[in-house]
Amino acid sequence: MVGVLEVLEVLKIIDSSILLCLFGLPMLGATLLLFIPASALKIIKIVAFAVSLVVAVLAIYIFVSFDETLGGIQFQRIYGWLPLPGPWGSGDDAITLSLGIDGVSATMVLLTGIVMLTGTLISWNVKESTKDFFILYFVLLSGVFGVFVTFDLFFFFLFYELSVLPMYLLIGKWGSTSKFKSFVRTKEYSAMKLTLVLVAGSVLIWVAIIAIFFQAGIGSFSVIEIQKVSETALSPTFQNIFFPLLMIGFGILAGLWPFHTWSPDGHVAAPTAVSMVHAGVLMKLGAFGIIRIGIVLMPNGAETWMPLLIVLGAVNVIYGAVSAMGQTDLKYVIGYSSVSHMGYVLMGMATLNVLGMNGAVLQMFSHGIMTALFFAVAGMIYDRTHTRDTLELRGMAKKMGVISIMFTIAGLTSLGLPGMSGFVAELLVFIGVFQSYGHLGIILGSAAVIGAALTAVYILRLVASVFFGSTPEMWENQTDSRPRELLVAGILVAIIFSVGLWPFPYIEVIESGVNPIVAAISGAG
Amino acid sequence: MNDFSLLLPEFLVAGLAFFILALDLFIKENWKRYLVWVAFFGLAVILFVSLFIESEGQLYDGLLEFDEFTKFFRIFFLIIGGVTVIISREYVDSRLKYPGEYYGILLFTLLGAMLLASSAELLTAYINLELLSFGLYVLVGYERYNPKSNEASVKYILLGAFSSALILFGISQIYGLLGTTRFDEMSVAFSSLSSISPGMAVGFVLIVSGLGFKLAAVPFHMWAPDVYEGAPLPITAWLSVGSKAAALALAIRLFSEGFISVFGELQPILIVIAAITMVIGNLLALVQKNIKRLLAYSSIGHVGYLLMGLAALVPIAKTGSVAETFTNLVYNGLLFHMVSYGFTTMAAFLCVITVYNKTGRDDISAFAGLSKRQPLVALVFVCALFSLAGLPIFVGFASKFYLFNAVGGQGLLWLVALAIVMSLISLYYYLTIARQLYIENSEDDAPIAVSFVTKLTLGGLFGVMIILGIYPAFLLEAIQRATDALISGNLLSLV
C-alpha cells in the first residue's frame, strides 16, 4: 500500500510541474548531452530517445487529461521571475513565468510531442556530429513547447526567439544544398535567410510587446492580466496601430504571403527532422501567436485588420498551390504546399467565428502531422536515392511499396480526402469563411475551395509520376522502409485517420479554447 | 574628518600595482610569469574586501562620493579587471615581455576606472579619466615590435589627448559660467538659470564630445577599430569593456547629478548620437574581415544601445514628476546591459585570444572548423555571439529586453524600434562567425590545446552568461540599489 501512495505522491509532483517539465526536459536533455562525449553514439541516442519519449508521453497526458467541459486555463502555475518597480508599485509580479494550457495550446502541445518523438526517431541516421544535432534539436523544441505553455509576454517572446536560435546551425550544418540546372540554393543561404526573416518578424513583435506593456500600464507582462484591462487601457486607435505589427510579425513565421519565401527555401535545405519540426510545428507558432497575443489582447484591432488577413490567407492558398505545381524538387513541392495550407489556417482564424477558428486550429494540428509525414517520407526517399528531383524519380512504388503508400496517404490528406484529418479541418474553415464577411466571404471561400482542387492537381500528378509507372533500371536496387521508419510513419498515419474518422474529441478540446476568445471579440464589438 | 576607509579598495589596488612593479625588480626572470597570480589573487582579496566594507559618504569635501552606485561599479570593475588579468596570462607569457610593468599599468587603469565611478566633481573626474587613459596609451602600444600596435598607440594618444582637451575646455566653459565644478552645486546653479547661454551650450557639447571619444560613440569613433586591431588582445578586451564602462559610469553620474536640470536641452544631442552610433556601428561591422575590427564595430553598436538608455534617463515631457515615469527602469536597464555586454564581450575575447595564441591569426576565416578543433571554445564563442545578438537564453536577451523596454516606456519607441532593427542586422554578422565555427571546415584539423585555467575561465564566463540570462533577479537587486542611490538622492528633489 505504501508503494501505491508513494507513486501517487510522485504523480502529484509531476502533475504540479508538468508544464515546467514540458520545456524543461528537452533543455535538461540538451544539457545532459553536452557532457556526454561525442564518440558515445549509443548513449547519445538512448538519451535523445528517452527524453523525446518522456516528453511525448507528457504531451499526450496533458491533452488527454485536459478537461474540455471545464475549458479555460488549466494546469496553471505562476512562478515569479523579475520585479519591475515603477509607477505601478513594487512590480513584484511584472515578469512571471506564467504557465497554463487552454484548449488551443493543448492541441498544439500534443502535436509538438508527437512530432518531436517521430523527429528523433527519423534522425537516428544523422551521421555528422550527432551530439550537436540533438542538442540543438532539443533547444529548438524547448522553445516551441515554451511558447505554447506560457501566458506571459516576456517568456512568450523568449521562447519564440529560442526556437529560432538553433535553426541557423541546424540547417547550415546538417542541411542540404539544392541544385537545379541553372539555379543553386546553398544551405547556408537558406539558413541565413530563414533566421534573418524570422528575427525580422520578431522585431515587429518586440516593438508591439513593449507598446502593449506600457499602454496597459499595470506593470505586468501577463497576458491574462493585460486581457482584463485591455478594453479600457488599450484604446481602439492603439489596437489598430499595433495589431498589424503582431499580425505581420507572427504572420511571417506562419508563412504569410508575401513574407513566405523563407519557408520553402528553409524547409528544403533543412535536415529531415528539422523540416518536420519546422514546417509541422514552428510555422504554427506564428498562427498561435496571432491568436494568443493578437486576437486575445487586441480584439478591436483584430476586427479592423482581419479582412486583410483573410484576403492574404486566400492569396497564400492559391499562390502556394500554383507555386507547388511548378516545382520539380520533392521537398519544394511540400514546402509550397505548406505555404498553401497555412493559408487555410490564416483564413480560418481571420473569420473570427467559432467554426472558422476551430477549423484553423484543427488545420494547424492536421497540417503539422501531415507535413511531418510528408517530410519524413521525402527524407526516406532521399536517403535511399540521394535525389529529390521528381523528373528523375519514377516508379518508386515497385521497390518502395510501403513508403509509397505513406506518401500517398499524406498526399490524400493534403488534398482533403474525407476520412482524413485534412478534410475535417478544411471543411470547418470553408464553412467559417462562407459565414463571414458577406460577399467577400463567399468569394474567398470559393477561392479556398479552388485551392484545394489545385492541391489535388499537383499532389496526384506527383504521386502518379514519382511512384507509379515503369521503374527505370537505376532505381531497381532500392530497399523499402525499415521498422524504425515504419514506426514513425505509422504513428503519424494513425493520428491522421483518428482525426479524420472521429474528430470530435479534438474539436471539443479546441472549441473550449476558442469559445472564450470569440466571446471576447463579440463582447468588444 | 575624512574617513579614508572609504577609499580602502582603491588604496589596495594602488598598493597592489606598486607591489607588482617593485616585485618585478627583484625576482628572477623565470619567476616573473607568476606575477599574474599575484595580480589575480590580489584583486580577488580586494574584491572580497569591497564586498563587505560599508561605504557610504564623501571624501575631500565632496570631490569623491561613495554610495551604492560607486560600490556597484567598483565591484564590476574589480571582477572585469580580474578577468582581464587572467585572460592576459597566456598572451603575456607568449607574446609580450615585461609582465611586471604590464600588470602594474593594467592595475593603474583599473584604479582610474574605479575612481571615475565615485567622482562627483568635473576636475576629479578628468584626472581619473586621464589616469585610466594614460595607462591605456602605454598598454595599447605594448607590443613594441609590432608596427600595428605602435600605430594604434600613436593614434590613440593623439586622439585621446585631443578629446581630453575637449573635455577640459568644456569644463573651463562651465566653470567660467557657473563658478563651480561640483556636480551637486552645478545642478543647483543650473536650475536657477532661466535659459542656457551659448557659452554654456558650447561647454555641454564639448564635454559630451569628449565623453563620446572615450565611449567610441559615432562620430567620435574613428580611433576605435584601428586601436582595437593594433592593441594586444587582452587590452582590446579591457578597452572595450573597462574603459567604456568607466566613461559610462561618469556619464551616468554627471547626467543624473550635474546636468539633471538641463537634461531636456541635452537630450536631443544624445538621441542623435545614440541613433547614429548604433546604425553606423552595426552597418560597418557587416563588412569586416578581421575579428578584432568586427568586435570593435559591434561594440560601437552596443555603445549605441547604452547611449540610447542614457538619452532616455529622464522623459521628454518636462511636466510630471519623476515618480510617475519609468526612470528607474532605464537606470536598471542601462546598468544591466552594461554588465551583460561586459561579461559577454570578455567571453568572446577570451575565445579570440585562445585561438590567436595558437594560430597567430585574427581574421574571421581563422575560426573555420573550430567546433572540431576545440569544441569548448567554439561553444562559448557561439553562445557569446548569440548573447551579443540578444538571443535567449543568454544574458544579452534579458538585458536588451529590459533596456529596450525601459527606453520604450520613456516615449522613445521609435528609437527602440531602430535599436531592435539594428540588433537584427547585428545577427547577420554574428551568424557569419557562427558559420565559420560550426559549418565551414578548416584545412588544418589539428586540435587546439587549451590550458586548464582557460577552460575554467571559459566555463565561468559561460555560466555567468547563462545564469544571468535565466535568473537575473539577484543582479537586478544590486542594480536597483545602485539606481536608488542616484535617483533618491538627486532626481526626486530636483525635477
PDB file of C-alpha atoms in Angstrom, chain A residues 339-424:
ATOM      1  CA  VAL A 339       2.525  27.785 -47.638  1.00  0.00           C
ATOM      2  CA  SER A 340      -0.753  26.909 -49.266  1.00  0.00           C
ATOM      3  CA  HIS A 341      -2.085  25.024 -46.268  1.00  0.00           C
ATOM      4  CA  MET A 342      -1.053  27.685 -43.805  1.00  0.00           C
ATOM      5  CA  GLY A 343      -3.317  29.919 -45.848  1.00  0.00           C
ATOM      6  CA  TYR A 344      -6.294  27.905 -44.601  1.00  0.00           C
ATOM      7  CA  VAL A 345      -5.111  28.457 -41.047  1.00  0.00           C
ATOM      8  CA  LEU A 346      -4.857  32.195 -41.582  1.00  0.00           C
ATOM      9  CA  MET A 347      -8.249  32.331 -43.310  1.00  0.00           C
ATOM     10  CA  GLY A 348      -9.839  30.283 -40.561  1.00  0.00           C
ATOM     11  CA  MET A 349      -8.647  32.496 -37.750  1.00  0.00           C
ATOM     12  CA  ALA A 350      -9.463  35.609 -39.730  1.00  0.00           C
ATOM     13  CA  THR A 351     -13.135  34.642 -39.783  1.00  0.00           C
ATOM     14  CA  LEU A 352     -13.237  35.355 -36.038  1.00  0.00           C
ATOM     15  CA  ASN A 353     -16.149  32.938 -35.699  1.00  0.00           C
ATOM     16  CA  VAL A 354     -16.133  29.701 -33.737  1.00  0.00           C
ATOM     17  CA  LEU A 355     -16.337  27.394 -36.737  1.00  0.00           C
ATOM     18  CA  GLY A 356     -13.558  29.084 -38.644  1.00  0.00           C
ATOM     19  CA  MET A 357     -11.295  29.296 -35.617  1.00  0.00           C
ATOM     20  CA  ASN A 358     -11.916  25.652 -34.763  1.00  0.00           C
ATOM     21  CA  GLY A 359     -11.051  24.805 -38.323  1.00  0.00           C
ATOM     22  CA  ALA A 360      -7.907  26.918 -38.176  1.00  0.00           C
ATOM     23  CA  VAL A 361      -6.616  25.225 -35.042  1.00  0.00           C
ATOM     24  CA  LEU A 362      -7.559  21.776 -36.264  1.00  0.00           C
ATOM     25  CA  GLN A 363      -5.861  22.574 -39.565  1.00  0.00           C
ATOM     26  CA  MET A 364      -2.758  23.597 -37.608  1.00  0.00           C
ATOM     27  CA  PHE A 365      -2.809  20.206 -35.962  1.00  0.00           C
ATOM     28  CA  SER A 366      -3.685  18.265 -39.071  1.00  0.00           C
ATOM     29  CA  HIS A 367      -1.185  20.073 -41.255  1.00  0.00           C
ATOM     30  CA  GLY A 368       1.510  19.586 -38.619  1.00  0.00           C
ATOM     31  CA  ILE A 369       1.051  15.844 -38.602  1.00  0.00           C
ATOM     32  CA  MET A 370       0.635  15.649 -42.353  1.00  0.00           C
ATOM     33  CA  THR A 371       3.688  17.748 -43.163  1.00  0.00           C
ATOM     34  CA  ALA A 372       5.748  15.788 -40.678  1.00  0.00           C
ATOM     35  CA  LEU A 373       4.733  12.643 -42.532  1.00  0.00           C
ATOM     36  CA  PHE A 374       5.465  14.283 -45.877  1.00  0.00           C
ATOM     37  CA  PHE A 375       8.930  15.390 -44.888  1.00  0.00           C
ATOM     38  CA  ALA A 376       9.677  12.113 -43.144  1.00  0.00           C
ATOM     39  CA  VAL A 377       8.825  10.166 -46.268  1.00  0.00           C
ATOM     40  CA  ALA A 378      10.660  12.595 -48.528  1.00  0.00           C
ATOM     41  CA  GLY A 379      13.653  12.121 -46.236  1.00  0.00           C
ATOM     42  CA  MET A 380      13.375   8.346 -46.531  1.00  0.00           C
ATOM     43  CA  ILE A 381      13.325   8.582 -50.308  1.00  0.00           C
ATOM     44  CA  TYR A 382      16.259  10.990 -50.340  1.00  0.00           C
ATOM     45  CA  ASP A 383      18.271   8.774 -48.009  1.00  0.00           C
ATOM     46  CA  ARG A 384      17.952   5.943 -50.499  1.00  0.00           C
ATOM     47  CA  THR A 385      18.152   7.650 -53.850  1.00  0.00           C
ATOM     48  CA  HIS A 386      20.156  10.774 -52.957  1.00  0.00           C
ATOM     49  CA  THR A 387      17.971  12.852 -55.188  1.00  0.00           C
ATOM     50  CA  ARG A 388      14.729  14.709 -54.760  1.00  0.00           C
ATOM     51  CA  ASP A 389      14.306  15.538 -58.406  1.00  0.00           C
ATOM     52  CA  THR A 390      10.805  14.486 -59.424  1.00  0.00           C
ATOM     53  CA  LEU A 391      11.940  14.279 -63.047  1.00  0.00           C
ATOM     54  CA  GLU A 392      14.390  11.537 -62.099  1.00  0.00           C
ATOM     55  CA  LEU A 393      12.325   9.687 -59.529  1.00  0.00           C
ATOM     56  CA  ARG A 394       9.976   7.334 -61.353  1.00  0.00           C
ATOM     57  CA  GLY A 395       8.072   4.207 -60.481  1.00  0.00           C
ATOM     58  CA  MET A 396       9.354   4.074 -56.931  1.00  0.00           C
ATOM     59  CA  ALA A 397       6.375   2.037 -55.766  1.00  0.00           C
ATOM     60  CA  LYS A 398       7.834  -1.121 -57.184  1.00  0.00           C
ATOM     61  CA  LYS A 399      10.672  -1.251 -54.690  1.00  0.00           C
ATOM     62  CA  MET A 400       9.367   1.077 -52.010  1.00  0.00           C
ATOM     63  CA  GLY A 401       5.809  -0.074 -51.623  1.00  0.00           C
ATOM     64  CA  VAL A 402       5.261   0.969 -48.041  1.00  0.00           C
ATOM     65  CA  ILE A 403       6.983   4.306 -48.494  1.00  0.00           C
ATOM     66  CA  SER A 404       4.783   4.982 -51.495  1.00  0.00           C
ATOM     67  CA  ILE A 405       1.650   4.228 -49.501  1.00  0.00           C
ATOM     68  CA  MET A 406       2.735   6.562 -46.733  1.00  0.00           C
ATOM     69  CA  PHE A 407       3.434   9.354 -49.176  1.00  0.00           C
ATOM     70  CA  THR A 408       0.124   8.794 -50.884  1.00  0.00           C
ATOM     71  CA  ILE A 409      -1.707   8.947 -47.570  1.00  0.00           C
ATOM     72  CA  ALA A 410      -0.019  12.248 -46.766  1.00  0.00           C
ATOM     73  CA  GLY A 411      -0.927  13.476 -50.230  1.00  0.00           C
ATOM     74  CA  LEU A 412      -4.558  12.483 -49.911  1.00  0.00           C
ATOM     75  CA  THR A 413      -4.736  14.190 -46.519  1.00  0.00           C
ATOM     76  CA  SER A 414      -3.264  17.250 -48.090  1.00  0.00           C
ATOM     77  CA  LEU A 415      -5.884  17.445 -50.807  1.00  0.00           C
ATOM     78  CA  GLY A 416      -8.635  16.959 -48.254  1.00  0.00           C
ATOM     79  CA  LEU A 417      -9.945  13.463 -48.877  1.00  0.00           C
ATOM     80  CA  PRO A 418     -12.830  12.637 -46.497  1.00  0.00           C
ATOM     81  CA  GLY A 419     -11.820  10.264 -43.747  1.00  0.00           C
ATOM     82  CA  MET A 420      -8.553  12.020 -43.144  1.00  0.00           C
ATOM     83  CA  SER A 421      -7.746  14.926 -40.884  1.00  0.00           C
ATOM     84  CA  GLY A 422      -7.341  17.483 -43.652  1.00  0.00           C
ATOM     85  CA  PHE A 423     -10.921  17.121 -44.783  1.00  0.00           C
ATOM     86  CA  VAL A 424     -12.454  17.909 -41.405  1.00  0.00           C
TER      87      VAL A 424
END
